[in-house]
Coordinates of C-alpha atoms and ligand atoms in Angstrom, one line a residue:
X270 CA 86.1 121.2 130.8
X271 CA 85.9 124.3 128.2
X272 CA 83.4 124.5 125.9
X273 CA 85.4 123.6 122.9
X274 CA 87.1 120.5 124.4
X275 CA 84.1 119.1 125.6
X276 CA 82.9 119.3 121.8
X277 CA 85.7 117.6 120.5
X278 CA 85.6 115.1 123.1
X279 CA 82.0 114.5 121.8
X280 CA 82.6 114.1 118.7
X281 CA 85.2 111.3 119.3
X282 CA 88.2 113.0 119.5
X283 CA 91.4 111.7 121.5
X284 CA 93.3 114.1 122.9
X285 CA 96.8 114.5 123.9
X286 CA 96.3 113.5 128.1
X287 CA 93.8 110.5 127.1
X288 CA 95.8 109.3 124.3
X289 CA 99.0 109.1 127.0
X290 CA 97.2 107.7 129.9
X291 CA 95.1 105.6 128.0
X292 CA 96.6 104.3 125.7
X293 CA 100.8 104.7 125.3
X294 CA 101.3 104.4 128.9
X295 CA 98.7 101.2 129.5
X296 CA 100.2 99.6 125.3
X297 CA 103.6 100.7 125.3
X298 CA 106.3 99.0 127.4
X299 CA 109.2 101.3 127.7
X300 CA 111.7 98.9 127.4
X301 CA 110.2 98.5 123.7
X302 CA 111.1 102.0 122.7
X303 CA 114.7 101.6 121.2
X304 CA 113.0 99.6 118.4
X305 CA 111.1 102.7 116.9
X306 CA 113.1 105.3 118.3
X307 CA 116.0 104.1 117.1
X308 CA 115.9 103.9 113.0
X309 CA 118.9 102.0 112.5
X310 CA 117.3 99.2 114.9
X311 CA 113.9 99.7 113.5
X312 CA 115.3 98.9 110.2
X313 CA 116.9 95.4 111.3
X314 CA 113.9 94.1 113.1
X315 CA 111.1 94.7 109.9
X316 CA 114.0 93.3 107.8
X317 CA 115.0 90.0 110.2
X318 CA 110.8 90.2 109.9
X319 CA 110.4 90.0 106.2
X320 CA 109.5 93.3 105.6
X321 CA 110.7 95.8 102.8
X322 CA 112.5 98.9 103.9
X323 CA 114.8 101.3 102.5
X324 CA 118.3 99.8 101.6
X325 CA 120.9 101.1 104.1
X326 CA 123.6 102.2 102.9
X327 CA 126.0 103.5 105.8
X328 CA 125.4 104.5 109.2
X329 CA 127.9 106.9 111.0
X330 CA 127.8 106.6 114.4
X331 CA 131.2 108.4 116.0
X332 CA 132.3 111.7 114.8
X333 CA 136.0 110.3 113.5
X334 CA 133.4 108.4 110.9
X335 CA 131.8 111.4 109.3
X336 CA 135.0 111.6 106.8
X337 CA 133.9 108.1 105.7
X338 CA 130.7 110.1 104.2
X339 CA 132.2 110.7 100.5
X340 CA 133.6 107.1 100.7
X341 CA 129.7 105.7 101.3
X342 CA 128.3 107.6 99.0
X343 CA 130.8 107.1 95.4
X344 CA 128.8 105.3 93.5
X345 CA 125.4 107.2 94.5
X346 CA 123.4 109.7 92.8
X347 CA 120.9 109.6 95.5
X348 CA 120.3 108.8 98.9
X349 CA 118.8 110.3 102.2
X350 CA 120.9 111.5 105.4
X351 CA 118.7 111.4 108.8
X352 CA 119.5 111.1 112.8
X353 CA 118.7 107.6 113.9
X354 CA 117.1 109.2 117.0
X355 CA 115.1 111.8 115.2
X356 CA 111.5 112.9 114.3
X357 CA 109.0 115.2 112.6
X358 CA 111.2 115.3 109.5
X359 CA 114.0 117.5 111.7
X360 CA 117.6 116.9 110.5
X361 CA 116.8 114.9 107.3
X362 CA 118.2 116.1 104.1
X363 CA 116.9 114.1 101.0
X364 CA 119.7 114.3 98.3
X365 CA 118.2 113.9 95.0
X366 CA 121.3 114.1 93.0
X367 CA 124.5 115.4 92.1
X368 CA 125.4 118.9 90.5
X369 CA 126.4 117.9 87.0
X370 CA 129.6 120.8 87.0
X371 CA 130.9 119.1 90.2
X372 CA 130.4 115.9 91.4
X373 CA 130.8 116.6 95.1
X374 CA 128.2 119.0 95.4
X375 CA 124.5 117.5 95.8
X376 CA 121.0 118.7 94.9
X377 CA 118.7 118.6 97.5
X378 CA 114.5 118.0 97.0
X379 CA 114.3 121.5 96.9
X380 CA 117.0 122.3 94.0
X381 CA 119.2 123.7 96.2
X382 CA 122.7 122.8 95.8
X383 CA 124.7 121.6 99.1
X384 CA 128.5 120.7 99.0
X385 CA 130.0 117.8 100.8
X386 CA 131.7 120.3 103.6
X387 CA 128.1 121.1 104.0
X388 CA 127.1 117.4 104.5
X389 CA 130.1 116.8 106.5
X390 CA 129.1 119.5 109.3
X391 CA 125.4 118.3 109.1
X392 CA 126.5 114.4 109.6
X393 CA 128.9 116.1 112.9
X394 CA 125.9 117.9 114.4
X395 CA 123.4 114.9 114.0
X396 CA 126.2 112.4 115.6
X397 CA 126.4 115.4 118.2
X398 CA 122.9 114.9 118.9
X399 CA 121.7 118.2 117.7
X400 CA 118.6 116.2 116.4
X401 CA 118.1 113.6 119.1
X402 CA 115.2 113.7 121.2
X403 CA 116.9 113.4 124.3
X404 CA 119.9 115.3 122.8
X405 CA 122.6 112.4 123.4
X406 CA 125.0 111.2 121.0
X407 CA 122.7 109.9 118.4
X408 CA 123.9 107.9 114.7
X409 CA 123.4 109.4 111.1
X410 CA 121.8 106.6 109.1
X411 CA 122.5 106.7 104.7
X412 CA 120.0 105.3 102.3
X413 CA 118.3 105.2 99.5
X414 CA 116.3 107.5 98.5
X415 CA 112.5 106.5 97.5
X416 CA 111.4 107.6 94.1
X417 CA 107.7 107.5 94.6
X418 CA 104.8 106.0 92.8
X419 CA 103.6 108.4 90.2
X420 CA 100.1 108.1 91.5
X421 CA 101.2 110.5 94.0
X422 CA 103.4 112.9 91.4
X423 CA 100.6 115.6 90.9
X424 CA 100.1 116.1 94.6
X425 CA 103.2 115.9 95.9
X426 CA 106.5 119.0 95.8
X427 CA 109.8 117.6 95.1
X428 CA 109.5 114.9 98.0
X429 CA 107.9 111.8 98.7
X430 CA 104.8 111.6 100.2
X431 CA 103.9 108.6 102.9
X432 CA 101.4 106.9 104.2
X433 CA 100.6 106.6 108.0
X434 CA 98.9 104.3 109.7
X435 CA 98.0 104.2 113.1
X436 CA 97.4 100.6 114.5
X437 CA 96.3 99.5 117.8
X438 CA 96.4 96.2 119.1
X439 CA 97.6 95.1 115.8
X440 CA 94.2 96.5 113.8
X441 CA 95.0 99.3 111.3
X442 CA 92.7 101.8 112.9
X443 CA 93.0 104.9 111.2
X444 CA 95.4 106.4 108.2
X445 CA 96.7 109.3 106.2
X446 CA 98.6 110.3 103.7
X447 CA 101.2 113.2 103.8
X448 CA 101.9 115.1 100.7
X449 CA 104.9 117.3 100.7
X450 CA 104.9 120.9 99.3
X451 CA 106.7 123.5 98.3
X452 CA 107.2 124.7 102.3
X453 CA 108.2 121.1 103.5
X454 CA 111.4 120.7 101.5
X455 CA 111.3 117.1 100.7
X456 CA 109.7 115.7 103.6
X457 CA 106.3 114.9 104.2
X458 CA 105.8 116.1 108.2
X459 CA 102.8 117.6 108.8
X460 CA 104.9 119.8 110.9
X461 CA 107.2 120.8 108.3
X462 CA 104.3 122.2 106.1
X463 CA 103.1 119.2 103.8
X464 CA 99.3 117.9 103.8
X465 CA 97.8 115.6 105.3
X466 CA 94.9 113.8 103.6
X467 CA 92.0 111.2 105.4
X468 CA 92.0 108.1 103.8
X469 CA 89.0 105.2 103.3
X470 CA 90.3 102.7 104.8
X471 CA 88.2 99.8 103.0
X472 CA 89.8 101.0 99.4
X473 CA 92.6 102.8 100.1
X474 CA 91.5 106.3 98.4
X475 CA 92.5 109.6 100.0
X476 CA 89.5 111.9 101.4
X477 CA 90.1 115.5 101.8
X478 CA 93.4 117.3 103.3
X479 CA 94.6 119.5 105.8
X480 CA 97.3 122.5 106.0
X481 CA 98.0 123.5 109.4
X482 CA 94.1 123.5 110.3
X483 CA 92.7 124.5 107.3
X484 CA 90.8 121.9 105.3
X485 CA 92.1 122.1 101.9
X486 CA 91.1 120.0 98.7
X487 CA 93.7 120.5 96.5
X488 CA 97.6 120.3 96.6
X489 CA 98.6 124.1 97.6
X490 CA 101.5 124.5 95.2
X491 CA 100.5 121.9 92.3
X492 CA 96.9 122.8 92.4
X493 CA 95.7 119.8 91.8
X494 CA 92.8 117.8 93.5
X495 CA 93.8 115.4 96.5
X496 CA 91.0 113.3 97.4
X497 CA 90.3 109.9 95.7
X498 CA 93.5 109.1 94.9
X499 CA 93.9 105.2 94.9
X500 CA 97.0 104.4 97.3
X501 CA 98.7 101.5 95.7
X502 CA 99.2 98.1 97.0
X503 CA 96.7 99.1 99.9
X504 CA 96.1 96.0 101.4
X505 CA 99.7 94.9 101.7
X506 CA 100.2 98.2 103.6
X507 CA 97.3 97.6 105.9
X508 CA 99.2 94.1 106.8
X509 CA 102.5 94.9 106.7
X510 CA 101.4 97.6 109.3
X511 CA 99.3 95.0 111.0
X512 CA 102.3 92.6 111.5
X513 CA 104.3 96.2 112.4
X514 CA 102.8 95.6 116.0
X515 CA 104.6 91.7 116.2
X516 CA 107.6 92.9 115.5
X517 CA 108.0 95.6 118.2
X518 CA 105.0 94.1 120.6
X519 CA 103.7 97.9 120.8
X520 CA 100.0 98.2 121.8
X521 CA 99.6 102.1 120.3
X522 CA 101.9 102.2 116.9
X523 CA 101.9 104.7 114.1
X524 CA 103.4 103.3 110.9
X525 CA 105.2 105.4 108.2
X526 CA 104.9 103.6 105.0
X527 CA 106.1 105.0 101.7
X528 CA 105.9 103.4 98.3
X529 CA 108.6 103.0 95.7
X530 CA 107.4 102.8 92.0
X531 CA 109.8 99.6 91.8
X532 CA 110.0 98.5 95.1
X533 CA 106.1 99.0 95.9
X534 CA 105.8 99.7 99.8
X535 CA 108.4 100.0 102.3
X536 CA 108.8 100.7 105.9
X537 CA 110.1 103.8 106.5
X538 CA 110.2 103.9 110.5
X539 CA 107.5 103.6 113.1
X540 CA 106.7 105.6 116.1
X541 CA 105.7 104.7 119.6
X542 CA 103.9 108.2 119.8
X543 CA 102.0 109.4 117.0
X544 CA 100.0 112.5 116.6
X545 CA 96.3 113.7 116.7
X546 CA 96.3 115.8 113.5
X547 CA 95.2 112.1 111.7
X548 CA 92.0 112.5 113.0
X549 CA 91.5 116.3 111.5
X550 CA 92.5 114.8 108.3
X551 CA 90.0 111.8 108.8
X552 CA 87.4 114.6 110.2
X553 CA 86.5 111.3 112.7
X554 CA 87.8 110.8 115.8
X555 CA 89.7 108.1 116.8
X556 CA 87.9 107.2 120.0
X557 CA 85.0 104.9 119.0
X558 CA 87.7 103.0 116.1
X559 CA 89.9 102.6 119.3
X560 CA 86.4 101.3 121.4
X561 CA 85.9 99.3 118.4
X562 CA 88.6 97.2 118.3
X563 CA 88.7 96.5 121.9
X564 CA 85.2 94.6 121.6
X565 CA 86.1 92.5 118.6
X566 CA 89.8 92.0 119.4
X567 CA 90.6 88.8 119.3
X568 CA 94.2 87.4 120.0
X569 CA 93.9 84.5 117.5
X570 CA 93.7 87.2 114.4
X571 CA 96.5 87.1 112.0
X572 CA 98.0 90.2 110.7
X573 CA 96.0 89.3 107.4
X574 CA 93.1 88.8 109.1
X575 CA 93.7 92.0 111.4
X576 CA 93.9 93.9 107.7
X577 CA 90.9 92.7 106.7
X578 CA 88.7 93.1 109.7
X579 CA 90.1 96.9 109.5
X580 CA 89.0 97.5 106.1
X581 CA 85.5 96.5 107.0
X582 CA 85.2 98.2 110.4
X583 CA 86.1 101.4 108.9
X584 CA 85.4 102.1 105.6
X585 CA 83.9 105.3 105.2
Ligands
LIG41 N1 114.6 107.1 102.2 C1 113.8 108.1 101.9 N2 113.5 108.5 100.6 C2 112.8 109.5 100.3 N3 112.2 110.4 101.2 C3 112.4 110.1 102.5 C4 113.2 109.0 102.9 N4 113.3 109.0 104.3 C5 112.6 110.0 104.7 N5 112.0 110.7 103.7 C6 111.1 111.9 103.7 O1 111.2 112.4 105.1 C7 110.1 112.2 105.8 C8 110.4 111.9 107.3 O2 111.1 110.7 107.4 P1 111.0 109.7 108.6 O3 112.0 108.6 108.3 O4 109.6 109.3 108.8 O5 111.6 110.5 109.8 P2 110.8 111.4 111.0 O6 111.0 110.5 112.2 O7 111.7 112.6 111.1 O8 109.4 111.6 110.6 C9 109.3 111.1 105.1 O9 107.9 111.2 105.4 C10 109.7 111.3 103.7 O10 108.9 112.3 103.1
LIG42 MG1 108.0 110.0 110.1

């Protein structure tokens, strides 16, 4: 093994091969995936579930339906188009209101303006599958668009930021939260530029962040500090992503959770693969939480009770 991996792997760091073999593979079932890979699905299941999510407001899912866009959307000043099958923010355009000279033109997170033609053609490709993973047909999914929690409104660049959390077994294990900026249009993919920030999971409050692989402590386009923020409503997060892993029996989950500033938190969609970068963010490895759990696991827990135990194994 090189010299750098074999550090990381001391320090407790999971890695891409070990995470797979380990843990998807052994957790996952396949025939489990359609219910996170699938938005549209996701959505039904944490709703039949109890569980807040976004209000849908139209999904398209052949391309004679694209037309029925404008028709969806009348009555809406806002509201976010994304491919059912898609991921790492790729394909979503978050539509934060209308252009006040003309009413079919939209303003995107970033300002920009975008016209309904332009919509139209975005809907066909994502329907095409231009955004699918596997590049089949896929569905465009409409809905409403978060406004977040003004905790958040200093660190974050014209989007809405969300919180992850990555739960094995049902135990919250590990979390962060994703700020966007300036780069990330709206969306808070690490990927797509926003930060990512560690997070205590006993109280809730962020640690420090990351851009790229740079440790960063404040917001890079606001300026302002990003560690100690208080997440809201932390403790319903950390069991509505406990009771995440009931719902679609995954072993190895990552939960996307944002918060409304009316509607508190709110599934956002869930993934049955989700990155490494948390544990840059955490500056901890996820290994030992991961060995952790596995000794005190116990199959009686609750998903309150798996929230609980997680805020007192891990609280930094
Ligand atoms: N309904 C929404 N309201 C506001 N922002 C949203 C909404 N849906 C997605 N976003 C933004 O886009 C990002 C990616 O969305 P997500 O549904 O997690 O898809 P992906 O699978 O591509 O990560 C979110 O983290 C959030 O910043
Ligand atoms: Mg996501």
């Amino acid at each position: 093994m090189f010299g750098a991996a074999k550090a990381l792997r001391d320090a407790g760091v999971l890695g891409l091969n070990e995470r797979n073999a380990n843990y998807i593979m052994r957790l996952n079932e396949r025939r489990f995936y359609p219910r996170v890979d699938d938005k549209v699905l996701t959505k039904k299941i944490s709703l039949a579930a109890g569980m807040a999510v976004p209000e849908l407001y139209g999904v398209i899912d052949h391309q004679g339906d694209v037309r029925k866009f404008p028709e969806i959307v009348e009555n809406l000043e806002s509201f976010v188009v994304k491919p059912a099958a898609g991921s790492g923010g790729d394909g979503i355009l978050v539509v934060t209101g209308r252009s006040t000279r003309k009413r079919d033109s939209f303003r995107l997170a970033s300002g920009l303006l975008i016209s309904t033609d332009e919509i139209l053609h975005h809907l066909s490709n994502i329907v095409g599958g231009q955004y699918s993973l596997s590049g089949n047909p896929d569905k465009a999914l409409i809905e409403y668009c978060v406004r977040f929690d003004p905790v958040f409104a200093e660190v974050s660049y014209q989007g809405v930021p969300d919180v992850r959390v990555i739960v094995y077994r049902g135990y919250p294990v590990m979390s962060m939260v994703r700020l966007p900026t300036r780069a990330s249009d709206g969306k808070a993919n690490l990927h797509q530029g926003a930060v990512g920030t560690g997070v205590d999971m006993g109280h809730g409050k962020t640690l420090i962040g990351v851009l790229g692989n740079e440790v960063v402590d404040e917001h890079p386009d606001t300026g302002a500090l990003i560690a100690g923020l208080q997440i809201p409503g932390w403790e319903q997060i950390l069991e509505s992503s406990a009771r995440a892993h009931e719902v679609t029996e995954l072993g190895y989950l990552g939960v996307d959770i944002v918060i409304d500033r009316d509607l508190g938190p709110l599934i956002l969609e869930m993934n049955a693969r989700p990155g490494l970068n948390i544990q840059i963010a955490n500056n901890t490895g996820l290994r030992s939480r991961l060995k952790r759990i596995d000794e005190i696991y116990n199959p009686a827990d609750d998903p309150a009770t798996r929230a609980r135990i997680a805020q007192r194994e891990f609280a930094v």
